[in-house]
């Protein structure tokens, strides 16, 4: 954590004359990075082989990242340990992501973030840039896209995604 120090001093003015300056005051604030997935599970339900679905229409709901700290944050990496599907590995168009605005439009640097569907690989970098920390603009969504391979075995599918953040 870094520390920001703020200093100030005051003096009175009665409309005619000024007083002497008061003794300086100072306070320090620790920079704190707190990133939370406020929506941390996506359930697509039954998607047929050869069919696809995504979260762009909020059905199902996308993942939502919130910056609860007091400094801008980057999501620098997205880790996936294994593929969502048994019949294909990572880094193909069957399992993809992108970041997008929530109702809090303008909460991150859109042009420096991954805003078009991108294959999820083992390690994907440059996910989300400069997510703001002010309460009115501190969220972003992570849309997911799945396309079930035509030869995928039946049964439930799960994958764990890990987001790694740092101060902007």
PDB file of C-alpha atoms in Angstrom:
ATOM      1  CA  UNK A   1       0.000   0.000   0.000  1.00  0.00           C
ATOM      2  CA  UNK A   2       1.151   3.519  -0.707  1.00  0.00           C
ATOM      3  CA  UNK A   3       0.276   6.480   1.477  1.00  0.00           C
ATOM      4  CA  UNK A   4      -1.091   9.826   0.352  1.00  0.00           C
ATOM      5  CA  UNK A   5      -0.552  12.787   2.651  1.00  0.00           C
ATOM      6  CA  UNK A   6      -2.784  15.858   2.582  1.00  0.00           C
ATOM      7  CA  UNK A   7      -1.800  19.190   4.189  1.00  0.00           C
ATOM      8  CA  UNK A   8      -3.783  22.373   4.726  1.00  0.00           C
ATOM      9  CA  UNK A   9      -3.944  25.519   6.758  1.00  0.00           C
ATOM     10  CA  UNK A  10      -6.606  28.196   7.166  1.00  0.00           C
ATOM     11  CA  UNK A  11      -7.051  31.807   8.203  1.00  0.00           C
ATOM     12  CA  UNK A  12     -10.105  33.902   8.923  1.00  0.00           C
ATOM     13  CA  UNK A  13     -11.389  36.866   6.910  1.00  0.00           C
ATOM     14  CA  UNK A  14     -14.094  39.156   8.326  1.00  0.00           C
ATOM     15  CA  UNK A  15     -14.636  41.116   5.124  1.00  0.00           C
ATOM     16  CA  UNK A  16     -12.026  43.683   6.096  1.00  0.00           C
ATOM     17  CA  UNK A  17      -8.890  41.974   7.321  1.00  0.00           C
ATOM     18  CA  UNK A  18      -7.275  38.553   7.492  1.00  0.00           C
ATOM     19  CA  UNK A  19      -6.076  36.755  10.603  1.00  0.00           C
ATOM     20  CA  UNK A  20      -2.724  35.020  10.870  1.00  0.00           C
ATOM     21  CA  UNK A  21      -2.492  31.568   9.322  1.00  0.00           C
ATOM     22  CA  UNK A  22      -3.387  28.736  11.686  1.00  0.00           C
ATOM     23  CA  UNK A  23      -0.914  25.934  12.351  1.00  0.00           C
ATOM     24  CA  UNK A  24      -0.773  23.484   9.434  1.00  0.00           C
ATOM     25  CA  UNK A  25      -2.825  20.291   9.645  1.00  0.00           C
ATOM     26  CA  UNK A  26      -2.114  17.027   7.883  1.00  0.00           C
ATOM     27  CA  UNK A  27      -3.612  13.596   7.503  1.00  0.00           C
ATOM     28  CA  UNK A  28      -2.583  10.441   5.681  1.00  0.00           C
ATOM     29  CA  UNK A  29      -4.644   7.907   3.768  1.00  0.00           C
ATOM     30  CA  UNK A  30      -3.419   4.415   2.940  1.00  0.00           C
ATOM     31  CA  UNK A  31      -4.041   3.434  -0.656  1.00  0.00           C
ATOM     32  CA  UNK A  32      -6.141   0.277  -0.565  1.00  0.00           C
ATOM     33  CA  UNK A  33      -6.926  -2.101  -3.414  1.00  0.00           C
ATOM     34  CA  UNK A  34     -10.089  -4.160  -2.848  1.00  0.00           C
ATOM     35  CA  UNK A  35     -11.584  -5.940  -5.842  1.00  0.00           C
ATOM     36  CA  UNK A  36     -14.768  -7.983  -5.376  1.00  0.00           C
ATOM     37  CA  UNK A  37     -16.835 -10.137  -7.701  1.00  0.00           C
ATOM     38  CA  UNK A  38     -20.295  -9.035  -6.572  1.00  0.00           C
ATOM     39  CA  UNK A  39     -21.814 -11.472  -9.061  1.00  0.00           C
ATOM     40  CA  UNK A  40     -19.425 -14.409  -9.005  1.00  0.00           C
ATOM     41  CA  UNK A  41     -21.311 -17.275 -10.649  1.00  0.00           C
ATOM     42  CA  UNK A  42     -22.785 -17.632 -14.128  1.00  0.00           C
ATOM     43  CA  UNK A  43     -25.232 -20.466 -14.745  1.00  0.00           C
ATOM     44  CA  UNK A  44     -26.054 -21.028 -18.402  1.00  0.00           C
ATOM     45  CA  UNK A  45     -28.398 -23.946 -17.771  1.00  0.00           C
ATOM     46  CA  UNK A  46     -28.914 -26.442 -20.603  1.00  0.00           C
ATOM     47  CA  UNK A  47     -27.156 -25.373 -23.800  1.00  0.00           C
ATOM     48  CA  UNK A  48     -27.447 -27.930 -26.596  1.00  0.00           C
ATOM     49  CA  UNK A  49     -24.438 -29.343 -28.433  1.00  0.00           C
ATOM     50  CA  UNK A  50     -23.581 -27.056 -31.330  1.00  0.00           C
ATOM     51  CA  UNK A  51     -25.481 -24.141 -29.739  1.00  0.00           C
ATOM     52  CA  UNK A  52     -24.117 -21.035 -28.045  1.00  0.00           C
ATOM     53  CA  UNK A  53     -25.167 -18.528 -25.405  1.00  0.00           C
ATOM     54  CA  UNK A  54     -23.696 -15.440 -23.766  1.00  0.00           C
ATOM     55  CA  UNK A  55     -24.404 -12.996 -20.962  1.00  0.00           C
ATOM     56  CA  UNK A  56     -24.615  -9.809 -23.046  1.00  0.00           C
ATOM     57  CA  UNK A  57     -28.415  -9.676 -22.667  1.00  0.00           C
ATOM     58  CA  UNK A  58     -28.146 -10.268 -18.876  1.00  0.00           C
ATOM     59  CA  UNK A  59     -29.757 -13.685 -19.247  1.00  0.00           C
ATOM     60  CA  UNK A  60     -27.899 -15.287 -17.598  1.00  0.00           C
ATOM     61  CA  UNK A  61     -26.342 -12.472 -15.579  1.00  0.00           C
ATOM     62  CA  UNK A  62     -22.664 -11.692 -16.258  1.00  0.00           C
ATOM     63  CA  UNK A  63     -19.931 -11.575 -13.647  1.00  0.00           C
ATOM     64  CA  UNK A  64     -19.680  -8.147 -12.001  1.00  0.00           C
ATOM     65  CA  UNK A  65     -16.409  -6.704 -10.687  1.00  0.00           C
ATOM     66  CA  UNK A  66     -16.505  -3.897  -8.122  1.00  0.00           C
ATOM     67  CA  UNK A  67     -13.600  -1.744  -6.951  1.00  0.00           C
ATOM     68  CA  UNK A  68     -14.245  -1.266  -3.230  1.00  0.00           C
ATOM     69  CA  UNK A  69     -10.832   0.257  -2.562  1.00  0.00           C
ATOM     70  CA  UNK A  70      -9.780   3.899  -2.711  1.00  0.00           C
ATOM     71  CA  UNK A  71      -7.510   3.826  -5.793  1.00  0.00           C
ATOM     72  CA  UNK A  72      -8.096   3.010  -9.477  1.00  0.00           C
ATOM     73  CA  UNK A  73      -7.491  -0.661 -10.286  1.00  0.00           C
ATOM     74  CA  UNK A  74      -6.477  -2.783 -13.242  1.00  0.00           C
ATOM     75  CA  UNK A  75      -7.454  -6.393 -13.727  1.00  0.00           C
ATOM     76  CA  UNK A  76      -4.185  -7.457 -15.280  1.00  0.00           C
ATOM     77  CA  UNK A  77      -4.745 -11.202 -15.647  1.00  0.00           C
ATOM     78  CA  UNK A  78      -7.537 -13.704 -16.025  1.00  0.00           C
ATOM     79  CA  UNK A  79      -6.466 -17.265 -15.118  1.00  0.00           C
ATOM     80  CA  UNK A  80      -8.313 -20.404 -16.113  1.00  0.00           C
ATOM     81  CA  UNK A  81      -6.852 -23.671 -14.849  1.00  0.00           C
ATOM     82  CA  UNK A  82      -8.837 -25.857 -17.217  1.00  0.00           C
ATOM     83  CA  UNK A  83     -11.304 -25.750 -20.063  1.00  0.00           C
ATOM     84  CA  UNK A  84     -15.036 -25.537 -19.529  1.00  0.00           C
ATOM     85  CA  UNK A  85     -15.458 -28.399 -21.970  1.00  0.00           C
ATOM     86  CA  UNK A  86     -14.066 -31.943 -22.024  1.00  0.00           C
ATOM     87  CA  UNK A  87     -13.741 -32.185 -25.807  1.00  0.00           C
ATOM     88  CA  UNK A  88     -11.677 -29.001 -26.358  1.00  0.00           C
ATOM     89  CA  UNK A  89      -8.953 -27.245 -24.404  1.00  0.00           C
ATOM     90  CA  UNK A  90      -8.515 -23.589 -23.543  1.00  0.00           C
ATOM     91  CA  UNK A  91      -7.815 -20.824 -26.059  1.00  0.00           C
ATOM     92  CA  UNK A  92     -10.507 -21.553 -28.623  1.00  0.00           C
ATOM     93  CA  UNK A  93     -13.793 -19.905 -29.519  1.00  0.00           C
ATOM     94  CA  UNK A  94     -15.927 -22.227 -27.363  1.00  0.00           C
ATOM     95  CA  UNK A  95     -15.232 -20.268 -24.141  1.00  0.00           C
ATOM     96  CA  UNK A  96     -14.709 -16.513 -24.365  1.00  0.00           C
ATOM     97  CA  UNK A  97     -14.987 -13.320 -22.302  1.00  0.00           C
ATOM     98  CA  UNK A  98     -15.123  -9.546 -22.647  1.00  0.00           C
ATOM     99  CA  UNK A  99     -15.614  -6.634 -20.256  1.00  0.00           C
ATOM    100  CA  UNK A 100     -18.419  -4.144 -20.630  1.00  0.00           C
ATOM    101  CA  UNK A 101     -20.174  -1.324 -18.833  1.00  0.00           C
ATOM    102  CA  UNK A 102     -22.758  -1.900 -16.172  1.00  0.00           C
ATOM    103  CA  UNK A 103     -25.311   0.857 -15.531  1.00  0.00           C
ATOM    104  CA  UNK A 104     -22.246   2.775 -14.278  1.00  0.00           C
ATOM    105  CA  UNK A 105     -21.079   3.749 -17.777  1.00  0.00           C
ATOM    106  CA  UNK A 106     -17.574   5.184 -17.909  1.00  0.00           C
ATOM    107  CA  UNK A 107     -16.260   3.404 -14.818  1.00  0.00           C
ATOM    108  CA  UNK A 108     -13.140   2.100 -16.609  1.00  0.00           C
ATOM    109  CA  UNK A 109     -10.849   2.864 -19.543  1.00  0.00           C
ATOM    110  CA  UNK A 110     -12.826   1.178 -22.314  1.00  0.00           C
ATOM    111  CA  UNK A 111     -10.229   1.573 -25.087  1.00  0.00           C
ATOM    112  CA  UNK A 112      -7.464  -0.106 -23.013  1.00  0.00           C
ATOM    113  CA  UNK A 113      -9.634  -3.027 -21.870  1.00  0.00           C
ATOM    114  CA  UNK A 114     -10.703  -6.299 -23.520  1.00  0.00           C
ATOM    115  CA  UNK A 115     -14.103  -5.218 -24.857  1.00  0.00           C
ATOM    116  CA  UNK A 116     -14.583  -7.764 -27.652  1.00  0.00           C
ATOM    117  CA  UNK A 117     -15.080 -11.469 -27.022  1.00  0.00           C
ATOM    118  CA  UNK A 118     -11.642 -13.029 -26.581  1.00  0.00           C
ATOM    119  CA  UNK A 119     -10.704 -16.666 -26.103  1.00  0.00           C
ATOM    120  CA  UNK A 120     -10.035 -17.647 -22.516  1.00  0.00           C
ATOM    121  CA  UNK A 121      -6.563 -19.115 -22.358  1.00  0.00           C
ATOM    122  CA  UNK A 122      -4.564 -20.318 -19.356  1.00  0.00           C
ATOM    123  CA  UNK A 123      -3.430 -16.744 -18.688  1.00  0.00           C
ATOM    124  CA  UNK A 124      -5.075 -13.816 -20.444  1.00  0.00           C
ATOM    125  CA  UNK A 125      -3.601 -10.360 -19.824  1.00  0.00           C
ATOM    126  CA  UNK A 126      -4.899  -6.807 -20.209  1.00  0.00           C
ATOM    127  CA  UNK A 127      -8.430  -7.571 -19.027  1.00  0.00           C
ATOM    128  CA  UNK A 128      -9.663  -4.293 -17.485  1.00  0.00           C
ATOM    129  CA  UNK A 129      -7.957  -0.907 -17.255  1.00  0.00           C
ATOM    130  CA  UNK A 130      -8.384   1.845 -14.661  1.00  0.00           C
ATOM    131  CA  UNK A 131     -11.559   0.734 -12.872  1.00  0.00           C
ATOM    132  CA  UNK A 132     -12.669   3.731 -10.813  1.00  0.00           C
ATOM    133  CA  UNK A 133     -13.265   3.502  -7.061  1.00  0.00           C
ATOM    134  CA  UNK A 134     -15.985   6.135  -6.577  1.00  0.00           C
ATOM    135  CA  UNK A 135     -19.273   4.513  -5.599  1.00  0.00           C
ATOM    136  CA  UNK A 136     -21.178   5.907  -8.603  1.00  0.00           C
ATOM    137  CA  UNK A 137     -18.655   4.449 -11.089  1.00  0.00           C
ATOM    138  CA  UNK A 138     -16.872   1.455  -9.580  1.00  0.00           C
ATOM    139  CA  UNK A 139     -18.276  -1.585 -11.418  1.00  0.00           C
ATOM    140  CA  UNK A 140     -17.733  -3.412 -14.683  1.00  0.00           C
ATOM    141  CA  UNK A 141     -19.237  -6.599 -16.021  1.00  0.00           C
ATOM    142  CA  UNK A 142     -17.439  -9.581 -17.466  1.00  0.00           C
ATOM    143  CA  UNK A 143     -19.557 -11.154 -20.183  1.00  0.00           C
ATOM    144  CA  UNK A 144     -19.021 -14.826 -20.933  1.00  0.00           C
ATOM    145  CA  UNK A 145     -19.710 -16.656 -24.191  1.00  0.00           C
ATOM    146  CA  UNK A 146     -20.023 -20.420 -24.514  1.00  0.00           C
ATOM    147  CA  UNK A 147     -20.378 -22.506 -27.665  1.00  0.00           C
ATOM    148  CA  UNK A 148     -20.889 -26.174 -26.871  1.00  0.00           C
ATOM    149  CA  UNK A 149     -18.782 -28.375 -29.178  1.00  0.00           C
ATOM    150  CA  UNK A 150     -20.886 -30.815 -31.207  1.00  0.00           C
ATOM    151  CA  UNK A 151     -18.955 -33.789 -29.800  1.00  0.00           C
ATOM    152  CA  UNK A 152     -19.064 -32.642 -26.156  1.00  0.00           C
ATOM    153  CA  UNK A 153     -20.073 -35.375 -23.674  1.00  0.00           C
ATOM    154  CA  UNK A 154     -23.320 -34.721 -21.846  1.00  0.00           C
ATOM    155  CA  UNK A 155     -23.292 -33.548 -18.246  1.00  0.00           C
ATOM    156  CA  UNK A 156     -22.695 -30.478 -16.108  1.00  0.00           C
ATOM    157  CA  UNK A 157     -19.709 -28.255 -16.931  1.00  0.00           C
ATOM    158  CA  UNK A 158     -17.799 -25.973 -14.598  1.00  0.00           C
ATOM    159  CA  UNK A 159     -14.756 -23.778 -14.805  1.00  0.00           C
ATOM    160  CA  UNK A 160     -13.063 -21.510 -12.292  1.00  0.00           C
ATOM    161  CA  UNK A 161     -11.796 -18.100 -13.397  1.00  0.00           C
ATOM    162  CA  UNK A 162      -9.350 -16.146 -11.256  1.00  0.00           C
ATOM    163  CA  UNK A 163      -8.956 -12.389 -11.714  1.00  0.00           C
ATOM    164  CA  UNK A 164      -5.711 -10.714 -10.610  1.00  0.00           C
ATOM    165  CA  UNK A 165      -5.762  -6.976  -9.938  1.00  0.00           C
ATOM    166  CA  UNK A 166      -3.241  -4.251  -9.212  1.00  0.00           C
ATOM    167  CA  UNK A 167      -3.251  -0.521  -8.607  1.00  0.00           C
ATOM    168  CA  UNK A 168      -3.546   1.540 -11.794  1.00  0.00           C
TER     169      UNK A 168
END
